[in-house]
Coordinates of N, CA, C and O and ligand atoms in Angstrom, one line a residue:
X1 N -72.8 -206.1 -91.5 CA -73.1 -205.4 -90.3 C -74.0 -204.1 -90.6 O -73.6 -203.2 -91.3
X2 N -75.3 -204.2 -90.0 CA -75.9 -202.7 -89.6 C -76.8 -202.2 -88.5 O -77.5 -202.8 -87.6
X3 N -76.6 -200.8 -88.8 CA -77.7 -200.1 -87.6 C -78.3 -201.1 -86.6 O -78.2 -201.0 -85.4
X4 N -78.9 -202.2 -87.2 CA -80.0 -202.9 -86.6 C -79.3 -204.3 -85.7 O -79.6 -204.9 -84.7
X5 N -78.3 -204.2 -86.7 CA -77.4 -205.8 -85.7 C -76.5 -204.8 -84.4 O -76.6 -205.2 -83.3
X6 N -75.8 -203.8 -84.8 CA -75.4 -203.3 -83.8 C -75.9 -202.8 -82.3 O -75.5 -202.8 -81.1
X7 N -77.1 -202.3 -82.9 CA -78.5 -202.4 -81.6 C -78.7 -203.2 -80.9 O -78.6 -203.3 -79.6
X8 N -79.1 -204.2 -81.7 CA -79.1 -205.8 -80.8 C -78.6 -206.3 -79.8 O -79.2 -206.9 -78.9
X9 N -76.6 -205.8 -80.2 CA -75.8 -206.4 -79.3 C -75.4 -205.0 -78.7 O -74.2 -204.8 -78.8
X10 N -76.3 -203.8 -78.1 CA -76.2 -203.3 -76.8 C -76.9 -203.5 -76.0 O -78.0 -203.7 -76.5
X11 N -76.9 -203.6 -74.4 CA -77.2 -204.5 -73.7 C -77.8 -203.3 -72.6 O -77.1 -202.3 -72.5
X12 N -78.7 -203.4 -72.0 CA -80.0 -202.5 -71.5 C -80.0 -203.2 -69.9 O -80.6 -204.2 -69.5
X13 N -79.3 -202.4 -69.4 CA -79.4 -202.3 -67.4 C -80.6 -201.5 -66.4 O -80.5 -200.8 -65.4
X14 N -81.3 -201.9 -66.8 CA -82.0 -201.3 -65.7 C -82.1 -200.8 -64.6 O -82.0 -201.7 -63.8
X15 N -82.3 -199.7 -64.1 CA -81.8 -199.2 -62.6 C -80.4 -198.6 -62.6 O -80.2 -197.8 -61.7
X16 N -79.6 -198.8 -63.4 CA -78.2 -198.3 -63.3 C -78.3 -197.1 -63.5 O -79.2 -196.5 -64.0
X17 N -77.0 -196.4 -63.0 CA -76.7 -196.0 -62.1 C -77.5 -195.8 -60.9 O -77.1 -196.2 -59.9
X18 N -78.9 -195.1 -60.9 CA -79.7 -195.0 -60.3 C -81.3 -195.7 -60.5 O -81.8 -195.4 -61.5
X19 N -81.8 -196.1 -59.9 CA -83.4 -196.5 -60.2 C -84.2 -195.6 -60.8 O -84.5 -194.6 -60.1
X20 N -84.9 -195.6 -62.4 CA -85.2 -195.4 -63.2 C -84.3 -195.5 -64.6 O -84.8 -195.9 -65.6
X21 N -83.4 -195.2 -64.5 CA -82.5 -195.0 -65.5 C -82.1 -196.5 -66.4 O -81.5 -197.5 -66.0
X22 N -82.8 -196.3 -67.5 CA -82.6 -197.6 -68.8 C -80.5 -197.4 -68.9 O -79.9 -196.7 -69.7
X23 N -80.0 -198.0 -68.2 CA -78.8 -197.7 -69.0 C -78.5 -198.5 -70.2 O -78.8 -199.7 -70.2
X24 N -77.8 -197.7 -71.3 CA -77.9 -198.6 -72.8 C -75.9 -198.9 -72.6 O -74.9 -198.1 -72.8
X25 N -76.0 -200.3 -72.2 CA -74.4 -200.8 -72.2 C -73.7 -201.2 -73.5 O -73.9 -202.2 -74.2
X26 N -73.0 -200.3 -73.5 CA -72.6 -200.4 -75.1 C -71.1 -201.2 -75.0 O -70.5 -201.3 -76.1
X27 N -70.5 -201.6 -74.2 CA -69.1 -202.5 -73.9 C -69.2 -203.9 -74.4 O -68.3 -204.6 -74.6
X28 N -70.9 -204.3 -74.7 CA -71.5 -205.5 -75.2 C -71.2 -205.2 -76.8 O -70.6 -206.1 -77.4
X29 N -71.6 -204.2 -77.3 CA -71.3 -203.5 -78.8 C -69.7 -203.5 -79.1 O -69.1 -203.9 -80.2
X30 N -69.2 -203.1 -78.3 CA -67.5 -203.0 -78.5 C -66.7 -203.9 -78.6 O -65.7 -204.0 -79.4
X31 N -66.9 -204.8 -77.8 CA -66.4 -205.8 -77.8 C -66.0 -207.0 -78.7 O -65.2 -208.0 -78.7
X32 N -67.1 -206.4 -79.9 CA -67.5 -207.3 -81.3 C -66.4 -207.0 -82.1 O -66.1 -206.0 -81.5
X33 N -65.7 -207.1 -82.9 CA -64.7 -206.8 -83.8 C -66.0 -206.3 -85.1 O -65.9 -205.1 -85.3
X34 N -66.7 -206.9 -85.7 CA -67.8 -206.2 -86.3 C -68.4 -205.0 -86.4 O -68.7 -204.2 -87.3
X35 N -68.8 -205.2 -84.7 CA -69.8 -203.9 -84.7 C -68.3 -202.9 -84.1 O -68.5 -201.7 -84.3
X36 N -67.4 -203.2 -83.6 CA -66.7 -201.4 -83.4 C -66.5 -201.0 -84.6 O -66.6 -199.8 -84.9
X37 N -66.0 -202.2 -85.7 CA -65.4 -201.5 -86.8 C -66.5 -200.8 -87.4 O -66.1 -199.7 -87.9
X38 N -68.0 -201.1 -87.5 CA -68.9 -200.6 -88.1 C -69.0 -198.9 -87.4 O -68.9 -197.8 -88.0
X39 N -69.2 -199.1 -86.1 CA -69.0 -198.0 -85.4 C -68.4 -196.7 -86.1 O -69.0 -195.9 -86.7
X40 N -67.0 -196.9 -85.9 CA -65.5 -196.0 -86.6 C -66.1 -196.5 -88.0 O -67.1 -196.8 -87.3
X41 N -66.5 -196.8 -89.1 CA -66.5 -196.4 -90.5 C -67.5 -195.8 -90.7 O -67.7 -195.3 -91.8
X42 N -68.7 -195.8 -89.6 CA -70.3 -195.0 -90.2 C -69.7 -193.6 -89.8 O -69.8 -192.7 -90.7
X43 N -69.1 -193.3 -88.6 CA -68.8 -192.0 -88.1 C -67.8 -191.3 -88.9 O -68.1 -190.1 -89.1
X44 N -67.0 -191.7 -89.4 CA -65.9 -191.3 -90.5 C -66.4 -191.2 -91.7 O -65.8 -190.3 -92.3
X45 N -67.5 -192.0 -92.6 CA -68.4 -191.8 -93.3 C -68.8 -190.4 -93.6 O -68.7 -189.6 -94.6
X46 N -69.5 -190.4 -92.6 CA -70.6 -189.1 -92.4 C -69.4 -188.0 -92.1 O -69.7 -186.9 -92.6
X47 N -68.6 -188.1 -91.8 CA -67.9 -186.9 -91.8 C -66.6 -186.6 -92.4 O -65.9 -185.7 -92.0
X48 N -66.2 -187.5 -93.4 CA -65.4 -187.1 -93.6 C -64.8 -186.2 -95.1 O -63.6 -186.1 -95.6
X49 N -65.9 -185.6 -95.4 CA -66.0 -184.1 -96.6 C -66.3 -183.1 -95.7 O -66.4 -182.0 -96.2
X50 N -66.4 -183.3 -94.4 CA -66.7 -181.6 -94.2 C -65.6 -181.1 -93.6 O -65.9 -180.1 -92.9
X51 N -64.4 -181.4 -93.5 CA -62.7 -180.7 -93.5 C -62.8 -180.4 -92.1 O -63.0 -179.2 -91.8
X52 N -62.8 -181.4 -91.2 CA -62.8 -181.8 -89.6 C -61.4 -181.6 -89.4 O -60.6 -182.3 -90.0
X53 N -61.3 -180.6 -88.4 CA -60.0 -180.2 -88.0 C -59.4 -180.9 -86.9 O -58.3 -181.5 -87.0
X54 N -60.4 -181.0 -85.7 CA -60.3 -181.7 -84.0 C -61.7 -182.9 -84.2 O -62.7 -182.9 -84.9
X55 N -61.4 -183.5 -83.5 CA -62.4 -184.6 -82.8 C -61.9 -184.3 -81.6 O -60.8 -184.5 -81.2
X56 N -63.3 -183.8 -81.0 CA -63.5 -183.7 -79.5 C -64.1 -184.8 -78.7 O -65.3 -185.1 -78.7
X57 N -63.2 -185.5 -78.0 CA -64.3 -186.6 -77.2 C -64.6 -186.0 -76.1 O -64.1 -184.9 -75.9
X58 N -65.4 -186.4 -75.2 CA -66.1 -186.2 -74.1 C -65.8 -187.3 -72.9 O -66.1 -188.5 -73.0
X59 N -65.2 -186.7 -71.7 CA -64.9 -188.1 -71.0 C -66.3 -188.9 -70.5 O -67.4 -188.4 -70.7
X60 N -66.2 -189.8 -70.0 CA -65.1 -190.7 -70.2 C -65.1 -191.6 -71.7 O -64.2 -192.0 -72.3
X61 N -66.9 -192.0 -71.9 CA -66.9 -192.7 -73.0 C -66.8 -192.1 -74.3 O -66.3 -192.9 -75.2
X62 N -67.1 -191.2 -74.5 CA -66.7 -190.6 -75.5 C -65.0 -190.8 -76.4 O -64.7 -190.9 -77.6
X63 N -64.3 -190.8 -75.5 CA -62.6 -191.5 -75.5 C -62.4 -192.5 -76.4 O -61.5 -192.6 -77.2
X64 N -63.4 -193.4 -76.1 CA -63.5 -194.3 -76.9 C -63.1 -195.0 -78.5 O -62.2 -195.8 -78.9
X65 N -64.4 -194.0 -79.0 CA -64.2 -193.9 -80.6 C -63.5 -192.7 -81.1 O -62.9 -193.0 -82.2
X66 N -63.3 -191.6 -80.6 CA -62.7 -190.3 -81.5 C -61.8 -190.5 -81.6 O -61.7 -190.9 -82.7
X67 N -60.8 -190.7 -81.0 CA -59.2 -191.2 -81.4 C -59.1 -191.4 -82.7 O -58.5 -190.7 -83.6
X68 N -59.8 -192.9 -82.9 CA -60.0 -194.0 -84.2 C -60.4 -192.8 -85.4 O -59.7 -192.5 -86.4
X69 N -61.6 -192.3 -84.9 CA -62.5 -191.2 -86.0 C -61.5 -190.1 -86.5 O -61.4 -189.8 -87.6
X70 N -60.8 -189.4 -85.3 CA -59.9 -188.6 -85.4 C -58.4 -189.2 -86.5 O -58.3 -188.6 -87.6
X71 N -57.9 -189.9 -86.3 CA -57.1 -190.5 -87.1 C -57.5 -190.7 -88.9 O -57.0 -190.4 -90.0
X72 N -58.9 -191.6 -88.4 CA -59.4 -191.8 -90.0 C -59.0 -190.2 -90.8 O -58.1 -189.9 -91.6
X73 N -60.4 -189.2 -90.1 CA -60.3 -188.2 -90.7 C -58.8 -187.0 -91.0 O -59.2 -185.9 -91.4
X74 N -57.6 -187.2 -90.9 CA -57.0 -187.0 -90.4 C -56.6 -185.7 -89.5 O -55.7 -185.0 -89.9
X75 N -57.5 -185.5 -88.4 CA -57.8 -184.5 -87.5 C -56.8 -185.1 -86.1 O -56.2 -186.1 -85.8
X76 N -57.1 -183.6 -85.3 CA -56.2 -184.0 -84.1 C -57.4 -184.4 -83.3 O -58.5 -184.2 -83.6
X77 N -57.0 -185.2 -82.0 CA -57.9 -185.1 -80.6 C -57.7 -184.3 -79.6 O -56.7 -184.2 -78.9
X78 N -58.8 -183.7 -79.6 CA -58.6 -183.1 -78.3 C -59.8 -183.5 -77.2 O -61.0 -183.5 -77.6
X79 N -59.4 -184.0 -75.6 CA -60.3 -184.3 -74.7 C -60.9 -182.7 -74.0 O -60.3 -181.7 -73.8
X80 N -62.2 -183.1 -73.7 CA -63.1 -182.7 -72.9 C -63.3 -183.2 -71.7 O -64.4 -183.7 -71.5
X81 N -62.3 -183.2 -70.5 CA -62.5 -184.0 -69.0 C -63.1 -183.2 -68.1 O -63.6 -182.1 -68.4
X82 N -63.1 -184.0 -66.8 CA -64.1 -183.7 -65.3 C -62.9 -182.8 -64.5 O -61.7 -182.9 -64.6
X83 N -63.5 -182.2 -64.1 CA -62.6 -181.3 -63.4 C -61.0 -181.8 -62.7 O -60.7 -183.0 -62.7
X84 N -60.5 -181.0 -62.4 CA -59.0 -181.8 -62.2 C -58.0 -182.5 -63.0 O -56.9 -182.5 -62.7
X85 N -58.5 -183.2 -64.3 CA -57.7 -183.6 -65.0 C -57.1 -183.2 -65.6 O -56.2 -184.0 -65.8
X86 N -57.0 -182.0 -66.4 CA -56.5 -181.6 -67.2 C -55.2 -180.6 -66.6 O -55.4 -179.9 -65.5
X87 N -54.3 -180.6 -67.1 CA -52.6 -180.1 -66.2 C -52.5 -178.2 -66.6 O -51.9 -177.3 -65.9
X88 N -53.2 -178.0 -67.8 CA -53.1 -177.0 -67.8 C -53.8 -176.1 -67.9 O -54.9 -176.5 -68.0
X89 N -53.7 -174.6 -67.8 CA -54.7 -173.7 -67.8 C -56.6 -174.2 -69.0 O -56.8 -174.6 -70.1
X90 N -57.3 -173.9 -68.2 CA -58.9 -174.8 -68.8 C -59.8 -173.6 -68.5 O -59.8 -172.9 -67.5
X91 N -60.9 -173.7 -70.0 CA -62.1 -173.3 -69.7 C -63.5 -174.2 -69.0 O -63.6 -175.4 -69.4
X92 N -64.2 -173.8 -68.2 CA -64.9 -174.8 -67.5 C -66.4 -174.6 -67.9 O -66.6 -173.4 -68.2
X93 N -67.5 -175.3 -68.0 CA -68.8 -175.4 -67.9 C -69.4 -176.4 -67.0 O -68.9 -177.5 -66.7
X94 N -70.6 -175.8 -66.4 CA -71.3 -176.7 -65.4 C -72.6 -176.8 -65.9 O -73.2 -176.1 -66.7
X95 N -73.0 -178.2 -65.0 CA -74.2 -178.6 -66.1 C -75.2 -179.4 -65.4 O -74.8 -179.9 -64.3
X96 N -76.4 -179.7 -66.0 CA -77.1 -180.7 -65.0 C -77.1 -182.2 -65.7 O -77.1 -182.1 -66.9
X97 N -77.1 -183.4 -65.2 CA -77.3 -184.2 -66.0 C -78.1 -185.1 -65.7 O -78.5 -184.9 -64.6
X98 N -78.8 -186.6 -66.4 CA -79.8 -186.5 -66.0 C -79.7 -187.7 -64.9 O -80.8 -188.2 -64.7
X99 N -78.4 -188.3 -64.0 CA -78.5 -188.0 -62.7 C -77.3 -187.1 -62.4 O -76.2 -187.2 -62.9
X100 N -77.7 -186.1 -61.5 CA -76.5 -185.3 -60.7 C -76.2 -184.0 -61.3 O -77.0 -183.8 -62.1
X101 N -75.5 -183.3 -61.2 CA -74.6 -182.3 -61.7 C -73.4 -182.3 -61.5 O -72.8 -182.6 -60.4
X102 N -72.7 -181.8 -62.8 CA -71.4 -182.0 -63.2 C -70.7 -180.6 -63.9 O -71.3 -179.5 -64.2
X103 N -68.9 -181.2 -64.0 CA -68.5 -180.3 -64.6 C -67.8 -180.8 -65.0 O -67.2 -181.8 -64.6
X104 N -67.7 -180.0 -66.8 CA -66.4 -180.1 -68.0 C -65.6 -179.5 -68.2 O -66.1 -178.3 -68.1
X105 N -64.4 -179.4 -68.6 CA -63.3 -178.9 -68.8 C -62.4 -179.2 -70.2 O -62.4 -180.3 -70.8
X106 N -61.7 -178.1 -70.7 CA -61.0 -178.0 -72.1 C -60.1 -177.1 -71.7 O -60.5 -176.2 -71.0
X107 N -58.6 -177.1 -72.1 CA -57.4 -176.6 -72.1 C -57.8 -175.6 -72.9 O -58.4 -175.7 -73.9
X108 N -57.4 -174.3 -72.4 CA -57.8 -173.3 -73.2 C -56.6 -172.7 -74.6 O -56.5 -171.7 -75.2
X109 N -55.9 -173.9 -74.5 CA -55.4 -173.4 -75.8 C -55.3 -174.6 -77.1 O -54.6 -174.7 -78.1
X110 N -56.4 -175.6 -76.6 CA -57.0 -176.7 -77.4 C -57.7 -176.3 -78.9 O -57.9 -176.9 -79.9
X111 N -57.9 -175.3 -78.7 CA -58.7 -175.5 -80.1 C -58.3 -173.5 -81.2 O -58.0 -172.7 -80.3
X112 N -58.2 -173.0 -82.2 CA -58.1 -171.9 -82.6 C -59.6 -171.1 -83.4 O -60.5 -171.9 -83.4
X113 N -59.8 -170.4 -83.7 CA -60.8 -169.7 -84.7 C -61.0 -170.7 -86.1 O -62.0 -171.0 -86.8
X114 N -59.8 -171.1 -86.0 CA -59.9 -172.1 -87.5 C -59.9 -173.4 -87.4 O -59.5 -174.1 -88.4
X115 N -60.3 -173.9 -86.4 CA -60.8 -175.2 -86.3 C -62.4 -175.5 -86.6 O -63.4 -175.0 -86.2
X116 N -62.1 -176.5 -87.5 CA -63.8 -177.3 -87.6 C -63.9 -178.2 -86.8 O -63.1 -179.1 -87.1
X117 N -64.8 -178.5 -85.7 CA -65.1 -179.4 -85.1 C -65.8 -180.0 -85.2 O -66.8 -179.6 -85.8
X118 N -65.7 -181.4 -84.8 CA -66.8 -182.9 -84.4 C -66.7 -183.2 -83.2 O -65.8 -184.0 -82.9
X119 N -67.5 -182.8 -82.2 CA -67.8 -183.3 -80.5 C -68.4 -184.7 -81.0 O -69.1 -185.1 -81.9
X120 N -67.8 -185.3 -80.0 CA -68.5 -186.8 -79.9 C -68.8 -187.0 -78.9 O -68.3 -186.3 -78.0
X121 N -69.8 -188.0 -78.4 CA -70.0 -188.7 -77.3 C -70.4 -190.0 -77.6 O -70.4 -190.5 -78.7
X122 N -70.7 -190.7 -76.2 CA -71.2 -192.6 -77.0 C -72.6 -192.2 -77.0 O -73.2 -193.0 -77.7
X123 N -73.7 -191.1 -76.3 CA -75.0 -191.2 -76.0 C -75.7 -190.2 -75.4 O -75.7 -189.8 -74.2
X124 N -76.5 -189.9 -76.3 CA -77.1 -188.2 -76.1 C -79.0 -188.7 -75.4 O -80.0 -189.0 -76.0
X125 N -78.5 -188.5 -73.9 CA -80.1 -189.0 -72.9 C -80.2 -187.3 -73.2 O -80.0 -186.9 -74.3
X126 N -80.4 -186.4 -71.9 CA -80.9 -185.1 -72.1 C -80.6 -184.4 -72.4 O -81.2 -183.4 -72.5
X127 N -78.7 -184.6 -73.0 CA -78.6 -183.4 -73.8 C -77.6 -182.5 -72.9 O -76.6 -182.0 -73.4
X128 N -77.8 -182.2 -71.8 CA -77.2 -181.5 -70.7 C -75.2 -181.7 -70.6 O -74.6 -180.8 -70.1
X129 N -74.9 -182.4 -71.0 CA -73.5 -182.7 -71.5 C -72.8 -182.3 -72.7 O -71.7 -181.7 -72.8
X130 N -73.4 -182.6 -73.4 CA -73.1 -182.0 -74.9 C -73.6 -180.7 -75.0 O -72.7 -180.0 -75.5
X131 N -74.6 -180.1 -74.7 CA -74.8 -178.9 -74.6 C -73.3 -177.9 -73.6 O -72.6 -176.9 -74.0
X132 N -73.3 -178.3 -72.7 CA -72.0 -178.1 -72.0 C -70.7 -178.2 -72.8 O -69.7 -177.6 -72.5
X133 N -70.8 -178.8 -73.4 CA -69.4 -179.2 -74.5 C -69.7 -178.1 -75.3 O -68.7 -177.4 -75.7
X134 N -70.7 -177.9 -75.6 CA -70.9 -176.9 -77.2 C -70.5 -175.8 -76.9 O -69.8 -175.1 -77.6
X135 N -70.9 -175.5 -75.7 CA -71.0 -174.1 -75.1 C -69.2 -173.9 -74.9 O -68.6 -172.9 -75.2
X136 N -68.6 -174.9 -74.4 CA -67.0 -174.3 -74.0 C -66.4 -174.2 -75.4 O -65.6 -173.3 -75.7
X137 N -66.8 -175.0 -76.4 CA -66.1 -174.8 -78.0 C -66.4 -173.1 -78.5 O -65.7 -172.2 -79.0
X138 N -67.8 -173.0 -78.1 CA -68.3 -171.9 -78.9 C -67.2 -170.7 -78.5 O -66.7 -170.0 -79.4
X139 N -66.7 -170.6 -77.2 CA -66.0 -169.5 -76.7 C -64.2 -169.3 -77.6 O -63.5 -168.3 -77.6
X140 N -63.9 -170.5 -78.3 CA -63.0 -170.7 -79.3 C -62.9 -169.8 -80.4 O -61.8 -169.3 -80.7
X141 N -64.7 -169.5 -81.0 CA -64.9 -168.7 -81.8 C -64.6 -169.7 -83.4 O -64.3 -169.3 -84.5
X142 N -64.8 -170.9 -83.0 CA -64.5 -172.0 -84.1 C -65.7 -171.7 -85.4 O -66.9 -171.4 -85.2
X143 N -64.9 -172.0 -86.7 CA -65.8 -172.0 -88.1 C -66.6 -172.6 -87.9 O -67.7 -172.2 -88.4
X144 N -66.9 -174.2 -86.8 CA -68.2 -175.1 -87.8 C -68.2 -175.9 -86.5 O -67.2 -175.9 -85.7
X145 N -69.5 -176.5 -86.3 CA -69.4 -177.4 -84.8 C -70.3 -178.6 -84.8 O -71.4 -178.4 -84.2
X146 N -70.1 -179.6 -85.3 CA -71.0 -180.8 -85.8 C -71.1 -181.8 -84.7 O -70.0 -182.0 -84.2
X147 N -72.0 -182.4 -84.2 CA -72.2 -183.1 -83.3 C -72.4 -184.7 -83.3 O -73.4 -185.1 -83.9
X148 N -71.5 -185.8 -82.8 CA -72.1 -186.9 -82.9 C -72.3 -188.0 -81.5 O -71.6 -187.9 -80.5
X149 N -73.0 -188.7 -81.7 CA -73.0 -189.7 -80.7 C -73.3 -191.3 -81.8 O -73.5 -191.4 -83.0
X150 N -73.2 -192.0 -81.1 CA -73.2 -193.8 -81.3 C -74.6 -193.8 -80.9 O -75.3 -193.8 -81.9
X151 N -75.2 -193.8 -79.9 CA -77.0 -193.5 -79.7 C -77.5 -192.6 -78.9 O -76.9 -191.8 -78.1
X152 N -78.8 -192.8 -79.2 CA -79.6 -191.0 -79.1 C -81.0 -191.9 -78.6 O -81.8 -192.7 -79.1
X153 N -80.9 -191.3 -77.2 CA -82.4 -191.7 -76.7 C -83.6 -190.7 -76.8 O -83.9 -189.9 -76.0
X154 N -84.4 -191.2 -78.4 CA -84.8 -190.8 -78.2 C -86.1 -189.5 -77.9 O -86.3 -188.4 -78.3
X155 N -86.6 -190.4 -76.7 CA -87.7 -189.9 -76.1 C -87.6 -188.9 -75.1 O -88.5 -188.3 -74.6
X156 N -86.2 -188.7 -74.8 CA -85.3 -187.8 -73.6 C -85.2 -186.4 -74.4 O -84.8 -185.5 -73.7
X157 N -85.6 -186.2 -75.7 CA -85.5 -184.8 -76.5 C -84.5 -184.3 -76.0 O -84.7 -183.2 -75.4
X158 N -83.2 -185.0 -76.0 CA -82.1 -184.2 -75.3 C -81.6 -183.2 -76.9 O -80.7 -182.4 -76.8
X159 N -82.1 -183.4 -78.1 CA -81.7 -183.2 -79.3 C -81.9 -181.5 -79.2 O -81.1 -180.7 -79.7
X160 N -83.1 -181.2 -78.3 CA -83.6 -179.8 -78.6 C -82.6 -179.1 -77.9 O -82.1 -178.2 -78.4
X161 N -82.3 -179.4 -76.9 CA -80.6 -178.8 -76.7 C -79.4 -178.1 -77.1 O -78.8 -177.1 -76.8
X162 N -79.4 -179.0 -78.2 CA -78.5 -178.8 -79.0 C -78.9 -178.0 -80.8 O -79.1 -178.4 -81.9
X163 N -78.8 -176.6 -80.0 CA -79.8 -175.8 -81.0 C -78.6 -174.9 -82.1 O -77.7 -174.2 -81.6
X164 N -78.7 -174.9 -83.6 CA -77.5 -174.4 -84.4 C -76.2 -175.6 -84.4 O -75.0 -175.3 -84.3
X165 N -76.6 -176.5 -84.4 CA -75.4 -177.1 -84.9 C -76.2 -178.9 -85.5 O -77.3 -179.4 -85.5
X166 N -75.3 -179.3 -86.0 CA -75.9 -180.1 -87.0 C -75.4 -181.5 -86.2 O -74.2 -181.9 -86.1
X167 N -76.6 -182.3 -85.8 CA -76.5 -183.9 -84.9 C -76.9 -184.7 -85.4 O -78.0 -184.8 -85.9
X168 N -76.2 -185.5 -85.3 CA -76.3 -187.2 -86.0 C -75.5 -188.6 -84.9 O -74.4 -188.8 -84.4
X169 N -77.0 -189.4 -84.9 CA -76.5 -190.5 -84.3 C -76.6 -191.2 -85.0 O -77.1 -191.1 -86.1
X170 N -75.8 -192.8 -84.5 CA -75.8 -193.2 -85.3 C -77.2 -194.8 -85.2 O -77.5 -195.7 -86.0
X171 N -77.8 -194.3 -83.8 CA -78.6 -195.9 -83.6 C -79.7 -194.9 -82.2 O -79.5 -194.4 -81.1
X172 N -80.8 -195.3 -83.0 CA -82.0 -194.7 -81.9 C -82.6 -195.5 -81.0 O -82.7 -196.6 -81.4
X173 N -83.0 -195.4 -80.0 CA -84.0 -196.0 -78.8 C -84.9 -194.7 -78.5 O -84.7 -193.5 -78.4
X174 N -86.3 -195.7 -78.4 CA -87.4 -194.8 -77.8 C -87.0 -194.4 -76.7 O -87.3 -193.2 -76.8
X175 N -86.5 -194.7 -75.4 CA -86.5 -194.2 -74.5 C -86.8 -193.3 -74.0 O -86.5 -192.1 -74.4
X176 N -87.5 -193.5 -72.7 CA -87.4 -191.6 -71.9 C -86.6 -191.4 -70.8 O -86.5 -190.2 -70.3
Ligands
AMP201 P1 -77.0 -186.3 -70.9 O1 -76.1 -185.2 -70.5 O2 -78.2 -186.5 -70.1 O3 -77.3 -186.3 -72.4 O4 -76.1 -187.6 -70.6 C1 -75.1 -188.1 -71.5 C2 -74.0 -188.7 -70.8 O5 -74.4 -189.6 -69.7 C3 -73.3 -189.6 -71.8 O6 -71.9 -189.3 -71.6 C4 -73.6 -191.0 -71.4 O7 -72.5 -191.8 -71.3 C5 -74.3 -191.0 -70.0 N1 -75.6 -191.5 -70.0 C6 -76.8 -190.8 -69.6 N2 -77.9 -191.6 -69.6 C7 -77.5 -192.8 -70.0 C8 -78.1 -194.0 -70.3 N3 -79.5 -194.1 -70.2 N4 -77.4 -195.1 -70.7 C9 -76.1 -194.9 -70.9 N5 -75.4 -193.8 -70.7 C10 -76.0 -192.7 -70.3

């Protein structure tokens, strides 16, 4: 299995959610016993010498893979949800995305000064999300804050966003 077989078997919706929007369906990727495991061992790969304390997922897809990643590396999870979910006291960020505007949330006693982090998501379009995520970790005052997604569209420069911290996907599309 690589990069290029796992591309293949993601599956490209057009119009979804909204008219214009390429959506890249990655449940077609998951579904494979090949390609998830490739998934969880490229991401665990790439990270796992730099002494990853939390894996941050991102709801909802993001849920996904960190767990698995989190485990491998042996780091805790901690979620990033939509408003309301979370039961106890939360720091919040609001954001634009590239349909609608949204808001994220993190338990404000999820993370310490001495956590190294890995935000994950399944897919970085403009960036407006994960930027939102960076921004509620930063207020932690955390050592280190590394960024990943599964794919990165690239024509959406959602990457310039995400400015001082170190991003890696794992599978590109031109996309805009
Ligand atoms: P953004 O904030 O624009 O980077 O959007 C990223 C979030 O929206 C991710 O959590 C994705 O799951 C979702 N998303 C945005 N655009 C797409 C797309 N074209 N295909 C699949 N998911 C998308």
């Amino acid at each position: 299995m690589n990069a290029e077989q796992v591309k293949q078997s993601i599956r490209n919706i057009p119009d979804f959610p909204v008219k214009g929007i390429q959506f890249k369906d990655l449940t077609t990727a998951l579904r494979e016993p090949d390609c998830l495991q490739w998934m969880r061992a490229e991401i665990t790969k790439q990270y796992q010498s730099k002494g990853i304390t939390k894996v941050l997922g991102v709801e909802s897809r993001g849920f996904i893979l960190a767990p698995s990643v989190a485990m491998d590396l042996g780091a805790g999870f901690v979620p990033i949800r939509k408003p309301g979910k979370l039961p106890a006291e939360v720091l919040e960020q609001t954001y634009q995305k590239e349909y609608g505007v949204d808001r994220i949330q993190i338990h404000k006693d999820a993370l310490t000064a001495e956590d190294v982090v890995l935000l994950h998501d399944d897919l970085l379009a403009t960036g407006g999300t994960m930027a939102a995520a960076i921004e509620l970790v930063r207020r932690f005052g955390v050592k280190k804050i590394y960024v990943n997604f599964v794919v990165e569209l690239d024509g959406l420069e959602g990457r310039k966003l995400l400015s001082d911290v170190e991003v890696s996907s794992l599978i590109h599309f031109p996309d805009k």
